[in-house]
PDB file of C-alpha atoms in Angstrom:
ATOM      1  CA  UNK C   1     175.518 108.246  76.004  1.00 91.00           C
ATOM      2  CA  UNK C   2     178.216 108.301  73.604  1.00 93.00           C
ATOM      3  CA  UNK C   3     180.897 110.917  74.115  1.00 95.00           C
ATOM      4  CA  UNK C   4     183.899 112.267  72.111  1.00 95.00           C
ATOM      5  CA  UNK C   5     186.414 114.149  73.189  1.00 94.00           C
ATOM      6  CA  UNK C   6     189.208 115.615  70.208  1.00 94.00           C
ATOM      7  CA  UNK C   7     193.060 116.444  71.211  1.00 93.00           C
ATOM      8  CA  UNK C   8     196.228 116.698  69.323  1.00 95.00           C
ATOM      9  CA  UNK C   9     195.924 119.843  66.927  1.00 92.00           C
ATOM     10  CA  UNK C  10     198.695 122.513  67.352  1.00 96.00           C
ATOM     11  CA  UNK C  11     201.375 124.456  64.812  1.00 97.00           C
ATOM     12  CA  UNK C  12     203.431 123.211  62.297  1.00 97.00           C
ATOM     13  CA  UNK C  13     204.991 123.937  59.480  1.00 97.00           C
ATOM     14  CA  UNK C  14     204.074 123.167  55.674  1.00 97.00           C
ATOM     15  CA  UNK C  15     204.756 119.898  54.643  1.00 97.00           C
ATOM     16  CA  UNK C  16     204.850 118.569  57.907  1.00 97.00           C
ATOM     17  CA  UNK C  17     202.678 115.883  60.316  1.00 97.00           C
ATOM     18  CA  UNK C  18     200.279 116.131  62.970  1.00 97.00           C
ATOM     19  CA  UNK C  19     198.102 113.125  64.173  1.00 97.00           C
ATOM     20  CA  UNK C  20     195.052 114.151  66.071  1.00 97.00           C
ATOM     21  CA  UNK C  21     193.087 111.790  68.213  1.00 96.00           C
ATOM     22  CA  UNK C  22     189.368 111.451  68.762  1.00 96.00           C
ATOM     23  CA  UNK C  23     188.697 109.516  72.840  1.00 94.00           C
ATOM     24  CA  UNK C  24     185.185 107.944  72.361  1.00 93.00           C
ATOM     25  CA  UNK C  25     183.515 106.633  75.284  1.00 92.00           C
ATOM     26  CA  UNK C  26     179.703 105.298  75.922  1.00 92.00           C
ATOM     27  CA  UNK C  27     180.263 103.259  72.806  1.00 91.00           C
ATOM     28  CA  UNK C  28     176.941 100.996  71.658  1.00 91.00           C
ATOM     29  CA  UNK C  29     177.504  97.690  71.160  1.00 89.00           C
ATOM     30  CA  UNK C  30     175.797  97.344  68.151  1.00 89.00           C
ATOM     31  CA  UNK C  31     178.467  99.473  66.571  1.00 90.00           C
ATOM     32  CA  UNK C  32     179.308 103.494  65.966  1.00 93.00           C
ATOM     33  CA  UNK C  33     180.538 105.310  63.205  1.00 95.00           C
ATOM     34  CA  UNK C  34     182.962 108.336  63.663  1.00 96.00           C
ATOM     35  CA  UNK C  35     184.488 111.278  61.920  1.00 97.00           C
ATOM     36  CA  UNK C  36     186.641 114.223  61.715  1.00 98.00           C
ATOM     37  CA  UNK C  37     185.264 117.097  60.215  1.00 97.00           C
ATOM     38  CA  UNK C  38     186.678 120.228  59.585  1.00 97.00           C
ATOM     39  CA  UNK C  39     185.842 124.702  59.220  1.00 97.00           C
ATOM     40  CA  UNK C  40     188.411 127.440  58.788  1.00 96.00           C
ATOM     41  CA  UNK C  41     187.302 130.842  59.161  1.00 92.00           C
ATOM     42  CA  UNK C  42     185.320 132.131  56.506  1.00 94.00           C
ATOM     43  CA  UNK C  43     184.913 128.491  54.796  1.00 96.00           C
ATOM     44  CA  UNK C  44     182.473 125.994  55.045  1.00 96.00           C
ATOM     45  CA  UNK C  45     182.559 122.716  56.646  1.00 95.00           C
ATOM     46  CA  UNK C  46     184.221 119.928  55.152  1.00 96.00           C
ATOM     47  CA  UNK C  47     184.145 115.991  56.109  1.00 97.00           C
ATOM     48  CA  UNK C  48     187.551 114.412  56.324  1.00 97.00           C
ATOM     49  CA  UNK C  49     186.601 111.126  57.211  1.00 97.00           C
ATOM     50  CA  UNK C  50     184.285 108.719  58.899  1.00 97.00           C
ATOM     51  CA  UNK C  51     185.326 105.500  60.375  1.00 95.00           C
ATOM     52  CA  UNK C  52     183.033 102.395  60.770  1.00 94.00           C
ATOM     53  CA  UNK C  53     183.265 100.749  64.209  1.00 90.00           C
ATOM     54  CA  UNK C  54     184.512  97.981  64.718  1.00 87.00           C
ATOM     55  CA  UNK C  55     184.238  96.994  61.373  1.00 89.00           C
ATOM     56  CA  UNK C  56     187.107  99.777  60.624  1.00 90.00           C
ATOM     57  CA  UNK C  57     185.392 100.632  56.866  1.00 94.00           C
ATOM     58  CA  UNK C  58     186.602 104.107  56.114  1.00 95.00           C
ATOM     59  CA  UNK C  59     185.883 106.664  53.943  1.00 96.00           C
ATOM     60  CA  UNK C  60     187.328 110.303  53.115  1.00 96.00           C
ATOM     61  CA  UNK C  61     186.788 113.507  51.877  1.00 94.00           C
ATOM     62  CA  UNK C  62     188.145 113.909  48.403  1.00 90.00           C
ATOM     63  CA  UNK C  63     190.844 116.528  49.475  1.00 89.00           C
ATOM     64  CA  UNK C  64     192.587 114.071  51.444  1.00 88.00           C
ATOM     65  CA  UNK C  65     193.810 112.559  48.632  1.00 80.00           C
ATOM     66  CA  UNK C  66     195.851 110.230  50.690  1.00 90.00           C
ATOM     67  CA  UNK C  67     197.293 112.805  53.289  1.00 94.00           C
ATOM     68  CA  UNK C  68     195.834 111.409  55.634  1.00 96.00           C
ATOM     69  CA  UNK C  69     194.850 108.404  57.036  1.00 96.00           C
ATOM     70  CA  UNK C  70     192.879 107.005  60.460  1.00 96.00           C
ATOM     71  CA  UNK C  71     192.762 104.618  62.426  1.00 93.00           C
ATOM     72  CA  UNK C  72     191.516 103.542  65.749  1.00 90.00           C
ATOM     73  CA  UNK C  73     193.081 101.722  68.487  1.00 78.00           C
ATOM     74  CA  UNK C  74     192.811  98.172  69.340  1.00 65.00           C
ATOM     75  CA  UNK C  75     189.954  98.906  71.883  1.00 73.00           C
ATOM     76  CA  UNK C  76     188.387 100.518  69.506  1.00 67.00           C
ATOM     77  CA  UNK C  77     187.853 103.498  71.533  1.00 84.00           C
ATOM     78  CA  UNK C  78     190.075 106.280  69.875  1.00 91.00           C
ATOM     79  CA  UNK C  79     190.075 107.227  66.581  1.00 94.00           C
ATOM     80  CA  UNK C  80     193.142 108.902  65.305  1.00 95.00           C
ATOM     81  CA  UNK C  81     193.402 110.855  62.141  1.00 97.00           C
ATOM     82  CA  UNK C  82     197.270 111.177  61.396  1.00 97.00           C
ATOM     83  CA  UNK C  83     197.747 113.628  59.055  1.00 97.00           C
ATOM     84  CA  UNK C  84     200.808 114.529  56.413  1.00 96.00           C
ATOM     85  CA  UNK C  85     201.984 116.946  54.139  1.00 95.00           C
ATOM     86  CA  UNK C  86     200.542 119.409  56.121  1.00 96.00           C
ATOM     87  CA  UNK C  87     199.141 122.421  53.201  1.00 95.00           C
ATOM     88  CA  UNK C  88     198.224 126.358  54.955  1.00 96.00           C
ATOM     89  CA  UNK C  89     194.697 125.688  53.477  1.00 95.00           C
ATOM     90  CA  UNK C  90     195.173 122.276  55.779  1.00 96.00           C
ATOM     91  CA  UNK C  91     194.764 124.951  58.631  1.00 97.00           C
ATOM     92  CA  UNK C  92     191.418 124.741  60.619  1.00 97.00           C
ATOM     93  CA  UNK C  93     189.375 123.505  63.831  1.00 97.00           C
ATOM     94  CA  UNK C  94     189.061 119.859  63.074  1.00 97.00           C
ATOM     95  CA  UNK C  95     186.554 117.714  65.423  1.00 97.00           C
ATOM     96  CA  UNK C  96     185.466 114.011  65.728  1.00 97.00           C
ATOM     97  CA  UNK C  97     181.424 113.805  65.774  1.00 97.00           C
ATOM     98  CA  UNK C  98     179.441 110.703  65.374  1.00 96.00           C
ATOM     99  CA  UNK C  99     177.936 108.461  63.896  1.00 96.00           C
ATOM    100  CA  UNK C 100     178.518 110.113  60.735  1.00 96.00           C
ATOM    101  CA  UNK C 101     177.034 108.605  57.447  1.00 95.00           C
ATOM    102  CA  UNK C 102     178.298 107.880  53.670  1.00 95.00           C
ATOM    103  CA  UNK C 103     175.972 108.282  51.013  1.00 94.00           C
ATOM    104  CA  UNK C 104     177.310 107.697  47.631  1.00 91.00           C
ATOM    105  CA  UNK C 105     180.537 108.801  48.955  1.00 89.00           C
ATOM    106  CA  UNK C 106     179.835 111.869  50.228  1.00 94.00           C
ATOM    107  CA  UNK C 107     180.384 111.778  54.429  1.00 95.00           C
ATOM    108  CA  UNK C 108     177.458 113.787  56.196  1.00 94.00           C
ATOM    109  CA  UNK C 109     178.216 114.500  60.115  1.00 93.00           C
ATOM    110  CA  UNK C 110     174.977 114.038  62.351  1.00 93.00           C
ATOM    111  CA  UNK C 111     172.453 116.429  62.394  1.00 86.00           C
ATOM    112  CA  UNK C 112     172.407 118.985  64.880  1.00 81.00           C
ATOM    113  CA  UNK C 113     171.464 118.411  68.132  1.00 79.00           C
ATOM    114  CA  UNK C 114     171.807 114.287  67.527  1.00 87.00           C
ATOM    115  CA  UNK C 115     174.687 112.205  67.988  1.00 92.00           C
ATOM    116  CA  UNK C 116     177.932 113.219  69.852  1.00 94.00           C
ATOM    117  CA  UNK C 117     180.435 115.791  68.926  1.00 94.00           C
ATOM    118  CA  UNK C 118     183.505 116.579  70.392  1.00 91.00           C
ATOM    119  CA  UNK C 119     185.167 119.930  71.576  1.00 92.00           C
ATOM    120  CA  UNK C 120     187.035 121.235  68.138  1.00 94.00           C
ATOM    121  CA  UNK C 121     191.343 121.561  68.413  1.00 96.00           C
ATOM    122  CA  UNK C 122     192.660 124.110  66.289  1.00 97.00           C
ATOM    123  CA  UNK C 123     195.469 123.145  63.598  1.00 97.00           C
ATOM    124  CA  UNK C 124     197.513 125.882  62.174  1.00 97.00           C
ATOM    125  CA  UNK C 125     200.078 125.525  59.575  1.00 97.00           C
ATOM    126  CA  UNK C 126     202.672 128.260  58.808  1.00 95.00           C
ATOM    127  CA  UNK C 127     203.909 128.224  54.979  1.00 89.00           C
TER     128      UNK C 127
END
């Protein structure tokens, strides 16, 4: 059973950095996609990005607009979404869910009730 587990979110100020990492665990073999999604209050959801594993293949949401960037470690078991230029309307509860799937570029997380998603960590960013 493939579990995910999100940590890293926290305060800062505009313009500045905050990496977030997703722990992934229970892994298949055959391979995993994952990715970091996002809600503030009163907005919908929006995909930041999903990550092919191992393969590393990774897309983003088209606010990112190279902001940020992931990567996963060299176990491939983390996924870490370091993020820059930190905007107020950056400010949400970002989560890691997989597998999460790119259809002409658009990243969908999995449906509800499949896959794995983990706990959400709150990112707030003062202007």
């Amino acid at each position: 059973e493939v579990q995910l587990q999100a940590s890293g979110g926290g305060f800062v100020q505009a313009g500045g950095s905050l990496r977030l990492s997703c722990s992934a665990s229970g892994l298949p073999e055959t391979g995993y996609s994952i990715g970091w999604f996002r809600q503030a209050p009163g907005k919908e959801q929006e995909s930041v990005s999903c990550m092919s594993i191992p393969d590393g293949t990774t897309y983003y949401g088209d606010f990112v607009k190279s902001r940020f960037t992931v990567a996963s470690d060299n176990t491939k078991s983390a996924v870490d979404l370091q993020m820059t230029d930190l905007k107020p309307e950056d400010a949400a509860v970002y989560w890691c869910a997989g597998p999460c799937t790119v259809i002409g570029g658009t990243i969908w997380p999995p449906h509800d009730g499949l896959g794995a998603r983990g706990r959400g960590t709150q990112v707030t960013v003062s202007s």
